[in-house]
Short mmCIF file of C-alpha atoms in Angstrom, two decimals:
data_model
loop_
_atom_site.label_atom_id
_atom_site.label_comp_id
_atom_site.label_asym_id
_atom_site.label_seq_id
_atom_site.Cartn_x
_atom_site.Cartn_y
_atom_site.Cartn_z
CA MET A 1 131.77 99.80 92.72
CA ASN A 2 130.47 98.46 89.43
CA GLU A 3 130.34 100.77 86.46
CA HIS A 4 127.20 102.31 85.03
CA ILE A 5 125.86 100.70 81.88
CA VAL A 6 125.71 104.21 80.40
CA SER A 7 129.40 105.08 80.68
CA SER A 8 128.85 108.83 80.33
CA PHE A 9 127.05 108.66 83.70
CA ASP A 10 130.32 107.41 85.23
CA ASP A 11 132.13 110.29 83.53
CA VAL A 12 129.87 113.01 84.93
CA MET A 13 129.98 111.52 88.43
CA SER A 14 133.75 111.27 88.38
CA GLU A 15 134.08 114.84 87.05
CA LEU A 16 131.86 116.02 89.89
CA SER A 17 134.04 114.28 92.41
CA SER A 18 137.24 115.69 90.81
CA GLU A 19 135.82 119.19 91.03
CA LEU A 20 135.19 118.72 94.75
CA ILE A 21 138.71 117.43 95.28
CA ARG A 22 140.06 120.45 93.37
CA MET A 23 137.90 122.76 95.49
CA GLY A 24 139.11 121.06 98.69
CA ALA A 25 142.75 121.54 97.66
CA LEU A 26 142.18 125.20 96.83
CA VAL A 27 140.38 125.86 100.11
CA ARG A 28 143.20 124.17 102.01
CA GLU A 29 145.73 126.44 100.26
CA GLN A 30 143.62 129.48 101.05
CA LEU A 31 143.56 128.55 104.70
CA ILE A 32 147.31 127.92 104.83
CA GLY A 33 147.90 131.22 103.00
CA ALA A 34 145.73 133.18 105.43
CA LEU A 35 147.58 131.73 108.40
CA LYS A 36 150.96 132.34 106.77
CA ALA A 37 150.07 135.95 106.02
CA LEU A 38 149.12 136.40 109.64
CA LYS A 39 152.22 134.75 110.99
CA ARG A 40 154.64 136.51 108.61
CA ARG A 41 152.72 139.77 108.84
CA ASP A 42 152.55 139.74 105.04
CA GLU A 43 149.79 142.03 103.82
CA ASN A 44 150.52 141.25 100.16
CA LEU A 45 149.88 137.58 100.72
CA ALA A 46 146.75 138.40 102.73
CA LYS A 47 145.52 140.50 99.82
CA ARG A 48 146.10 137.64 97.40
CA ILE A 49 144.13 135.26 99.62
CA ARG A 50 141.21 137.71 99.78
CA LYS A 51 141.23 137.98 96.00
CA ASN A 52 141.56 134.24 95.41
CA ASP A 53 138.33 133.53 97.25
CA LYS A 54 136.52 134.33 94.02
CA GLN A 55 138.02 131.16 92.56
CA VAL A 56 136.53 129.10 95.37
CA ASP A 57 133.14 130.67 94.74
CA ALA A 58 133.46 129.93 91.03
CA ILE A 59 134.07 126.23 91.66
CA ASN A 60 131.10 126.20 94.01
CA ASP A 61 128.89 127.67 91.25
CA ASP A 62 130.24 125.12 88.81
CA ILE A 63 129.45 122.23 91.19
CA GLU A 64 125.92 123.57 91.76
CA GLU A 65 125.38 123.61 88.01
CA ARG A 66 126.72 120.10 87.60
CA VAL A 67 124.45 118.81 90.38
CA MET A 68 121.41 120.47 88.79
CA SER A 69 122.26 118.91 85.48
CA ILE A 70 122.78 115.43 86.98
CA LEU A 71 119.45 115.64 88.83
CA ALA A 72 117.62 116.82 85.72
CA LEU A 73 119.27 114.60 83.13
CA ARG A 74 120.29 111.43 84.98
CA GLN A 75 117.71 111.11 87.78
CA PRO A 76 120.24 109.49 90.12
CA LEU A 77 119.07 106.93 92.67
CA ALA A 78 120.49 105.18 95.73
CA VAL A 79 124.25 105.71 96.06
CA ASP A 80 124.28 108.02 93.01
CA LEU A 81 121.58 110.16 94.58
CA ARG A 82 123.41 110.28 97.89
CA GLU A 83 126.64 111.23 96.11
CA THR A 84 124.98 113.98 94.10
CA ILE A 85 123.25 115.56 97.07
CA ALA A 86 126.40 115.20 99.20
CA ALA A 87 128.44 116.97 96.49
CA LEU A 88 126.14 119.96 96.79
CA LYS A 89 126.41 119.98 100.57
CA ILE A 90 130.18 119.43 100.67
CA ALA A 91 130.76 122.23 98.13
CA ARG A 92 128.71 124.54 100.33
CA GLU A 93 130.79 123.62 103.39
CA LEU A 94 134.05 124.13 101.47
CA GLU A 95 132.81 127.46 100.21
CA ARG A 96 132.16 128.51 103.82
CA ILE A 97 135.67 127.39 104.84
CA GLY A 98 136.95 129.53 101.95
CA ASP A 99 135.00 132.50 103.34
CA LEU A 100 136.56 131.94 106.77
CA ALA A 101 140.04 131.93 105.21
CA ARG A 102 139.20 135.18 103.42
CA ASN A 103 137.87 136.69 106.62
CA THR A 104 141.05 135.72 108.44
CA ALA A 105 143.10 137.39 105.70
CA LYS A 106 140.87 140.47 106.06
CA ARG A 107 141.38 140.71 109.81
CA SER A 108 145.13 140.22 109.49
CA ARG A 109 145.36 143.71 107.90
CA VAL A 110 144.48 145.38 111.24
CA ILE A 111 146.58 142.90 113.20
CA ILE A 112 149.62 143.60 111.02
CA GLU A 113 149.23 147.35 111.49
CA GLN A 114 149.45 146.92 115.28
CA GLU A 115 152.42 145.99 117.42
CA PRO A 116 153.10 142.23 117.22
CA LEU A 117 151.37 140.19 119.92
CA GLU A 118 153.38 137.86 122.03
CA GLY A 119 152.59 134.25 122.90
CA MET A 120 150.48 133.55 119.83
CA GLU A 121 151.86 130.03 119.31
CA GLU A 122 148.60 128.40 120.33
CA ILE A 123 146.52 130.05 117.65
CA PHE A 124 148.94 128.85 114.97
CA LYS A 125 148.87 125.36 116.43
CA MET A 126 145.12 125.61 116.23
CA GLY A 127 145.47 126.75 112.63
CA TYR A 128 147.60 123.73 111.89
CA VAL A 129 144.95 121.40 113.31
CA ALA A 130 142.28 123.16 111.25
CA VAL A 131 144.31 122.73 108.04
CA LYS A 132 144.97 119.09 108.91
CA ILE A 133 141.31 118.41 109.52
CA VAL A 134 140.37 119.86 106.12
CA GLU A 135 143.13 117.81 104.51
CA ASP A 136 142.01 114.62 106.26
CA VAL A 137 138.34 115.03 105.47
CA MET A 138 139.05 115.59 101.78
CA GLN A 139 141.31 112.56 101.80
CA ALA A 140 138.47 110.53 103.33
CA PHE A 141 136.27 111.84 100.51
CA GLU A 142 138.75 110.96 97.79
CA ASN A 143 139.48 107.48 99.14
CA HIS A 144 135.88 106.65 100.18
CA ASP A 145 137.23 106.11 103.67
CA VAL A 146 134.47 105.97 106.31
CA GLU A 147 136.84 105.37 109.20
CA LYS A 148 138.88 108.42 108.36
CA ALA A 149 135.69 110.49 108.07
CA ILE A 150 134.63 109.36 111.54
CA GLU A 151 138.13 110.21 112.84
CA VAL A 152 137.72 113.76 111.53
CA TRP A 153 134.29 113.92 113.06
CA ASN A 154 135.79 113.15 116.46
CA ALA A 155 138.90 115.32 115.99
CA ASP A 156 136.90 118.54 115.95
CA GLU A 157 136.98 118.49 119.74
CA GLU A 158 140.70 119.22 119.66
CA ILE A 159 140.08 122.49 117.79
CA ASP A 160 137.39 123.43 120.29
CA GLU A 161 139.86 122.94 123.12
CA TYR A 162 142.47 125.11 121.40
CA CYS A 163 139.83 127.72 120.85
CA ASN A 164 139.04 127.84 124.57
CA THR A 165 142.74 128.25 125.45
CA VAL A 166 143.37 130.91 122.80
CA PHE A 167 140.27 132.84 123.78
CA THR A 168 141.28 132.94 127.42
CA GLN A 169 144.81 134.05 126.44
CA LEU A 170 143.46 136.84 124.28
CA LEU A 171 141.10 138.12 126.96
CA SER A 172 143.97 138.12 129.48
CA GLY A 173 146.21 139.89 126.95
CA MET A 174 143.62 142.66 126.54
CA MET A 175 143.19 143.05 130.27
CA ILE A 176 146.91 143.26 130.96
CA ASP A 177 147.64 145.85 128.27
CA ASN A 178 144.80 147.69 126.63
CA SER A 179 147.00 148.77 123.73
CA ASN A 180 146.58 145.16 122.60
CA ILE A 181 142.81 145.48 122.27
CA ASN A 182 142.74 146.23 118.52
CA ALA A 183 144.89 143.26 117.58
CA CYS A 184 143.52 140.88 120.22
CA SER A 185 139.91 141.48 119.41
CA GLN A 186 140.62 140.77 115.72
CA MET A 187 142.51 137.71 116.83
CA THR A 188 139.48 136.37 118.74
CA PHE A 189 137.59 136.45 115.45
CA VAL A 190 140.44 134.56 113.81
CA ALA A 191 140.23 131.91 116.54
CA LYS A 192 136.48 131.71 116.04
CA ASN A 193 137.02 131.37 112.27
CA LEU A 194 139.33 128.41 112.82
CA GLU A 195 136.87 126.84 115.21
CA ARG A 196 134.16 127.17 112.54
CA VAL A 197 136.48 125.52 109.99
CA GLY A 198 136.43 122.47 112.26
CA ASP A 199 132.62 122.52 112.34
CA HIS A 200 132.36 122.68 108.54
CA ALA A 201 134.89 119.83 108.18
CA THR A 202 132.74 117.82 110.58
CA ASN A 203 129.68 118.43 108.40
CA ILE A 204 131.66 117.19 105.41
CA ALA A 205 132.61 114.07 107.39
CA GLU A 206 128.91 113.46 108.10
CA SER A 207 128.08 113.74 104.39
CA ILE A 208 130.86 111.29 103.49
CA ASN A 209 129.58 108.84 106.06
CA TYR A 210 126.06 109.14 104.62
CA VAL A 211 127.22 108.59 101.05
CA LEU A 212 129.23 105.52 101.95
CA THR A 213 126.97 103.84 104.49
CA GLY A 214 123.52 105.26 103.74
CA ASP A 215 123.17 105.95 107.46
CA LYS A 216 123.37 109.11 109.47
CA ILE A 217 125.71 109.39 112.44
CA GLU A 218 123.25 109.00 115.28
CA GLU A 219 125.22 110.17 118.31
CA ARG A 220 125.49 113.87 119.06
CA ARG A 221 128.82 115.43 118.26
CA PRO A 222 130.77 116.48 121.37
CA LYS A 223 130.69 120.26 121.63
CA GLY A 224 133.89 121.53 123.20
CA ASP A 225 133.71 125.25 122.42
CA LYS A 226 133.14 127.04 125.75
CA THR A 227 134.09 130.56 124.64
CA SER A 228 130.49 131.77 124.83
CA SER A 229 130.58 131.45 128.62
CA THR A 230 134.23 132.26 129.33
CA ILE A 231 134.95 135.06 131.83
CA VAL A 232 138.50 136.02 132.73
CA LYS A 233 139.08 137.85 136.02
CA ILE A 234 142.22 139.77 136.89
CA MET B 1 88.87 111.52 114.04
CA GLU B 2 88.66 114.02 116.86
CA ALA B 3 90.75 116.44 114.89
CA ALA B 4 88.46 116.12 111.86
CA GLN B 5 85.40 116.89 113.99
CA THR B 6 87.01 119.85 115.63
CA ASN B 7 88.00 121.30 112.27
CA TYR B 8 84.51 120.80 110.97
CA ILE B 9 82.90 122.52 113.94
CA GLY B 10 85.51 125.23 113.80
CA SER B 11 84.95 125.93 110.13
CA ILE B 12 81.15 126.24 110.14
CA GLY B 13 80.53 127.13 113.77
CA LEU B 14 77.97 124.35 114.21
CA LYS B 15 77.90 120.95 115.77
CA PRO B 16 77.71 118.25 113.09
CA SER B 17 74.68 115.98 113.00
CA MET B 18 75.12 112.25 113.57
CA GLY B 19 74.74 111.67 109.81
CA GLU B 20 77.50 114.15 109.11
CA VAL B 21 79.74 112.52 111.69
CA ILE B 22 79.22 109.14 110.01
CA GLU B 23 79.97 110.68 106.63
CA MET B 24 83.15 112.25 107.99
CA MET B 25 84.18 108.94 109.48
CA ALA B 26 83.63 107.25 106.13
CA SER B 27 85.72 109.80 104.30
CA ALA B 28 88.39 110.11 106.98
CA PRO B 29 91.81 109.18 105.69
CA ALA B 30 92.58 105.54 106.22
CA THR B 31 94.49 105.06 109.43
CA GLU B 32 97.88 103.43 109.12
CA THR B 33 97.37 99.72 109.37
CA THR B 34 99.78 96.96 108.71
CA LYS B 35 97.01 94.54 107.77
CA THR B 36 98.13 91.96 105.28
CA LYS B 37 96.15 91.19 102.13
CA PHE B 38 98.34 88.44 100.72
CA GLU B 39 100.73 86.11 102.47
CA CYS B 40 103.01 84.33 100.02
CA ARG B 41 104.83 81.28 101.36
CA ASP B 42 107.53 79.52 99.30
CA VAL B 43 105.81 80.42 96.05
CA GLU B 44 107.32 78.71 93.04
CA VAL B 45 106.14 78.84 89.44
CA PHE B 46 107.25 76.32 86.85
CA TYR B 47 106.85 76.58 83.09
CA SER B 48 107.20 72.91 82.20
CA ASP B 49 110.49 72.03 83.95
CA LYS B 50 111.79 75.55 84.14
CA ARG B 51 111.49 77.09 87.59
CA ALA B 52 110.66 80.77 87.02
CA LEU B 53 110.20 81.72 90.69
CA HIS B 54 112.36 80.33 93.48
CA GLY B 55 110.33 80.13 96.66
CA ILE B 56 109.04 83.67 97.20
CA ASN B 57 108.04 84.70 100.71
CA MET B 58 106.37 88.06 100.87
CA ASP B 59 103.46 89.80 102.60
CA VAL B 60 101.46 92.36 100.63
CA PRO B 61 99.68 95.06 102.66
CA ASP B 62 95.91 95.41 102.15
CA SER B 63 96.04 99.03 101.05
CA GLY B 64 98.59 101.14 99.25
CA VAL B 65 100.71 100.35 96.24
CA THR B 66 103.35 97.65 96.08
CA ALA B 67 105.73 97.89 93.11
CA LEU B 68 107.47 94.87 91.62
CA ILE B 69 110.67 95.79 89.81
CA GLY B 70 113.52 93.92 88.18
CA PRO B 71 115.11 93.22 84.80
CA SER B 72 113.21 91.40 82.05
CA GLY B 73 112.83 87.73 82.82
CA CYS B 74 113.30 88.19 86.57
CA GLY B 75 109.88 86.73 87.36
CA LYS B 76 108.01 89.85 88.41
CA SER B 77 105.16 89.48 85.89
CA THR B 78 104.96 85.76 86.64
CA PHE B 79 104.66 86.65 90.31
CA LEU B 80 101.96 89.26 89.60
CA ARG B 81 99.89 86.67 87.72
CA VAL B 82 100.01 84.38 90.74
CA PHE B 83 97.60 86.65 92.60
CA ASN B 84 94.64 86.17 90.27
CA ARG B 85 95.64 82.74 88.98
CA MET B 86 96.32 84.03 85.49
CA ASN B 87 99.11 81.45 85.27
CA ASP B 88 96.32 78.83 85.22
CA THR B 89 95.61 79.90 81.65
CA ILE B 90 99.17 79.18 80.50
CA PRO B 91 99.70 75.58 79.36
CA ASN B 92 102.32 73.68 81.39
CA ALA B 93 102.47 76.41 84.04
CA ARG B 94 102.37 75.11 87.60
CA VAL B 95 102.29 76.98 90.90
CA ALA B 96 103.66 75.55 94.14
CA GLY B 97 103.66 76.99 97.64
CA GLN B 98 100.89 78.95 99.26
CA ILE B 99 99.20 82.28 98.53
CA LEU B 100 96.76 83.31 101.22
CA MET B 101 94.34 86.15 100.51
CA ASP B 102 92.85 87.37 103.79
CA GLY B 103 94.04 84.08 105.24
CA GLN B 104 92.40 81.92 102.56
CA ASP B 105 94.43 79.81 100.12
CA ILE B 106 93.50 81.10 96.66
CA TYR B 107 94.74 77.88 95.03
CA SER B 108 92.47 75.63 97.10
CA LYS B 109 89.81 73.58 95.33
CA ASP B 110 86.98 75.69 96.80
CA ILE B 111 88.13 78.78 94.95
CA ASP B 112 86.53 79.57 91.61
CA PRO B 113 89.21 81.37 89.55
CA VAL B 114 86.54 83.39 87.73
CA LEU B 115 85.16 84.76 90.99
CA LEU B 116 88.69 85.29 92.26
CA ARG B 117 89.45 87.43 89.19
CA ALA B 118 86.46 89.62 90.00
CA ARG B 119 88.00 90.24 93.45
CA VAL B 120 91.47 90.65 91.96
CA GLY B 121 91.23 92.78 88.82
CA MET B 122 94.00 93.18 86.29
CA VAL B 123 95.19 95.91 83.95
CA PHE B 124 97.67 95.07 81.20
CA GLN B 125 100.47 96.81 79.38
CA LYS B 126 98.39 97.54 76.31
CA PRO B 127 94.89 98.82 76.96
CA ASN B 128 92.46 96.11 75.92
CA PRO B 129 88.93 97.49 75.81
CA PHE B 130 86.29 95.15 74.41
CA PRO B 131 85.01 96.02 70.93
CA LYS B 132 81.90 97.45 72.55
CA SER B 133 80.64 100.85 73.59
CA ILE B 134 82.27 102.72 76.49
CA TYR B 135 79.14 102.01 78.54
CA ASP B 136 79.12 98.29 77.73
CA ASN B 137 82.81 97.93 78.52
CA VAL B 138 82.19 99.08 82.08
CA ALA B 139 78.81 97.33 82.38
CA TYR B 140 80.22 94.00 81.19
CA GLY B 141 81.51 92.73 84.54
CA PRO B 142 78.52 93.80 86.67
CA ARG B 143 76.22 92.16 84.08
CA ILE B 144 77.94 88.76 84.01
CA HIS B 145 78.31 88.73 87.79
CA GLY B 146 74.68 89.84 88.23
CA LEU B 147 75.64 92.85 90.32
CA ALA B 148 72.88 95.13 89.00
CA LEU B 149 69.22 94.18 89.00
CA ARG B 150 67.82 97.23 87.26
CA LYS B 151 69.05 99.40 84.40
CA ASN B 152 69.20 102.27 86.86
CA ASP B 153 71.59 100.35 89.14
CA LEU B 154 73.80 99.51 86.19
CA ASP B 155 73.86 103.18 85.10
CA ASN B 156 74.96 104.09 88.60
CA ILE B 157 77.75 101.54 88.65
CA VAL B 158 78.98 102.66 85.22
CA GLU B 159 78.96 106.32 86.22
CA LYS B 160 80.60 105.70 89.60
CA SER B 161 83.32 103.54 88.07
CA LEU B 162 84.07 106.06 85.33
CA VAL B 163 84.15 108.88 87.88
CA ARG B 164 86.52 106.90 90.09
CA ALA B 165 88.74 106.12 87.10
CA GLY B 166 88.90 109.85 86.33
CA LEU B 167 87.27 109.41 82.92
CA TRP B 168 83.64 110.45 83.44
CA ASN B 169 83.97 114.08 82.40
CA GLU B 170 85.72 113.10 79.18
CA VAL B 171 83.20 110.45 78.09
CA LYS B 172 79.85 111.22 79.72
CA ASP B 173 78.40 112.60 76.47
CA ARG B 174 79.55 109.70 74.31
CA LEU B 175 78.93 106.58 76.33
CA LYS B 176 77.51 104.82 73.29
CA GLU B 177 80.65 105.33 71.24
CA PRO B 178 83.13 102.45 70.94
CA GLY B 179 85.74 102.17 73.70
CA THR B 180 88.38 101.48 71.10
CA GLY B 181 87.90 105.01 69.74
CA LEU B 182 89.38 106.58 72.86
CA SER B 183 93.02 107.68 73.16
CA GLY B 184 95.55 105.23 74.67
CA GLY B 185 95.50 106.92 78.07
CA GLN B 186 91.70 107.09 78.07
CA GLN B 187 91.49 103.42 77.07
CA GLN B 188 93.75 102.48 79.98
CA ARG B 189 91.52 104.42 82.38
CA LEU B 190 88.46 102.78 80.76
CA VAL B 191 89.98 99.37 81.46
CA ILE B 192 90.56 100.43 85.07
CA ALA B 193 86.91 101.59 85.28
CA ARG B 194 85.91 98.17 83.93
CA ALA B 195 87.98 96.47 86.63
CA ILE B 196 86.59 98.73 89.36
CA ALA B 197 82.98 98.13 88.24
CA VAL B 198 82.91 94.69 89.86
CA SER B 199 84.13 96.13 93.17
CA PRO B 200 87.43 94.29 93.38
CA GLU B 201 89.62 94.30 96.48
CA VAL B 202 92.87 94.15 94.58
CA ILE B 203 94.05 95.65 91.28
CA LEU B 204 97.05 94.13 89.52
CA MET B 205 98.78 96.33 86.97
CA ASP B 206 101.33 94.96 84.53
CA GLU B 207 103.28 97.91 83.14
CA PRO B 208 100.11 99.96 82.78
CA ALA B 209 101.81 103.13 81.55
CA SER B 210 104.43 101.75 79.18
CA ALA B 211 102.35 102.55 76.11
CA LEU B 212 101.24 105.99 77.32
CA ASP B 213 102.62 109.48 76.76
CA PRO B 214 103.83 111.53 79.78
CA ILE B 215 100.51 113.36 80.24
CA ALA B 216 98.46 110.14 80.13
CA THR B 217 101.05 108.55 82.44
CA ALA B 218 100.70 111.40 84.93
CA LYS B 219 96.91 111.05 84.86
CA LEU B 220 97.22 107.31 85.42
CA GLU B 221 99.62 107.84 88.32
CA GLU B 222 97.25 110.38 89.85
CA LEU B 223 94.49 107.79 89.53
CA ILE B 224 96.64 105.10 91.17
CA ASP B 225 97.32 107.55 93.98
CA GLU B 226 93.59 107.98 94.55
CA LEU B 227 92.75 104.30 94.21
CA LYS B 228 95.39 103.23 96.71
CA GLU B 229 93.23 104.43 99.61
CA LYS B 230 90.56 101.89 98.74
CA TYR B 231 92.35 99.05 97.00
CA CYS B 232 95.38 96.88 97.39
CA ILE B 233 97.39 97.64 94.24
CA LEU B 234 100.32 95.67 92.86
CA ILE B 235 102.15 97.20 89.93
CA VAL B 236 104.89 95.84 87.71
CA THR B 237 106.89 98.62 86.11
CA HIS B 238 110.15 99.06 84.26
CA SER B 239 110.27 102.71 85.19
CA MET B 240 112.22 103.24 88.40
CA ALA B 241 110.90 106.77 88.61
CA GLN B 242 107.33 105.51 88.34
CA ALA B 243 107.84 102.87 91.04
CA ALA B 244 109.37 105.57 93.25
CA ARG B 245 106.49 107.97 92.59
CA VAL B 246 103.49 105.69 93.02
CA SER B 247 104.40 102.95 95.48
CA GLN B 248 104.90 102.70 99.21
CA LYS B 249 106.56 99.28 99.14
CA THR B 250 108.93 97.98 96.48
CA ALA B 251 110.08 94.44 95.78
CA PHE B 252 113.15 93.81 93.63
CA PHE B 253 113.28 90.52 91.73
CA HIS B 254 116.34 89.05 90.07
CA LEU B 255 116.65 85.70 88.27
CA GLY B 256 113.52 84.35 89.93
CA ASP B 257 114.48 85.44 93.46
CA LEU B 258 112.97 88.13 95.62
CA VAL B 259 116.20 89.96 96.42
CA GLU B 260 114.93 92.84 98.51
CA TYR B 261 111.53 94.03 99.73
CA ASP B 262 111.28 97.21 101.73
CA ASP B 263 109.73 100.67 101.97
CA THR B 264 110.03 102.35 98.57
CA GLN B 265 112.01 105.25 100.03
CA THR B 266 114.60 102.87 101.47
CA ILE B 267 114.91 100.90 98.23
CA PHE B 268 115.58 104.04 96.20
CA THR B 269 117.85 105.90 98.62
CA ASN B 270 119.61 103.18 100.54
CA PRO B 271 119.07 99.63 99.27
CA LYS B 272 120.77 96.93 101.31
CA ASP B 273 121.60 94.41 98.57
CA GLN B 274 124.30 95.11 96.00
CA ARG B 275 122.14 93.61 93.24
CA THR B 276 119.34 96.07 94.01
CA GLN B 277 121.81 98.93 94.08
CA ASP B 278 123.31 97.92 90.73
CA TYR B 279 119.91 97.56 89.08
CA ILE B 280 118.35 100.80 90.23
CA THR B 281 121.46 102.86 89.58
CA GLY B 282 121.89 101.32 86.13
CA ARG B 283 125.13 99.48 86.82
CA THR B 284 126.41 96.28 85.35
CA GLY B 285 125.94 93.59 87.98
#
């Protein structure tokens, strides 16, 4: 894209975008850390993740301030306006993903205190997909890549499918041995957290598409999460 | 209309009389029409040999505000002056193509440019009141066009025009004072009152707020917003924000071409042409 005649406008827009990329990287690390803490049953790491969430919130506040200042001082239009508004929305989505990572780290405390659950591979696979989706969507943002954003938008279905499988497994686990209930019920929240990560990444993908094309994605996103109506019978 | 009647009945608990119904109909908000005031076909303007406009095709709706934007020298003011044949007054200027106003060619031999300019009023960048009293400034047009037979009629026209231009309350006690004694913003509204006094159908505005402070600009924009219900308004402005605030349609001109013409919201959020995008976002093209 051509440069602004007022070069400081380019500077503030590129700083805004760098902040978002930094926030995306931090949120990704938070998510990986929360999953690692859970897998390694490492309460110290979980604690660090919970604490680090403040950093994510701080970047979010910083981005909000930058957006306010751009709106007030630069009066952006067209693609600049779309970029500015999208930055605000994307930061909000990333901040929510950060919260979900923190919540996962919070729930892992109870899970760690209980006997280890068996057959939890699926939830970590799901975690991997969630991390990947966040990584991909931020890459699409950084590289102004519409196709990649649309790919992410479609990939959310995979997480939903994992979520259904994991949810059924956890319900069965609780039914088979009720001593698992404490850990399993926390684990269902973890699965739901990861499923929500996918939804937030999808929202980011929609914002990227809007910035780059000026159009909204018209079709309805496929909703694959069926946990709200799942019943497991013994 | 039905909704307006129901509200009326609901609010006072009475059935409106026929006279009231007619009054309500008259004051009902204009329904959305796509009626065209001007049809421009292959409009070209030459200054001697220099072609300033390259075959413009554009329809201007008969109500609402159409903004013409673009960098200096892009042809937007030249295009604006096409609508009331102001280019006729420039030596060596020549207009080609067709401009139809309500289906009638305004450059045909049957059209008297003086009468056309009463139907298509114009407001300039710098307010240009006549060196006469406030009253006489507004009364000037109706007098020369013989629109008022009695002093009383003329008083009415002057008052109505000043009220419509949002100036009446500020000047009603000093109508005999010179128009040039008013502030810049007031002078610009006086000039608009003068244009309105001859009951035009169209008002052309060439950067009407560029010499005004923010308060006077806001008052002028509020006035444009009110006038747009009744008149077809075309405005040339260098202020993107102003075009975005006051207009419903925006046309972007560049080097004598009409690059893009669309709903104002689309132009300012999602323009289709790269040149439009570069201009409105302040980028080097």
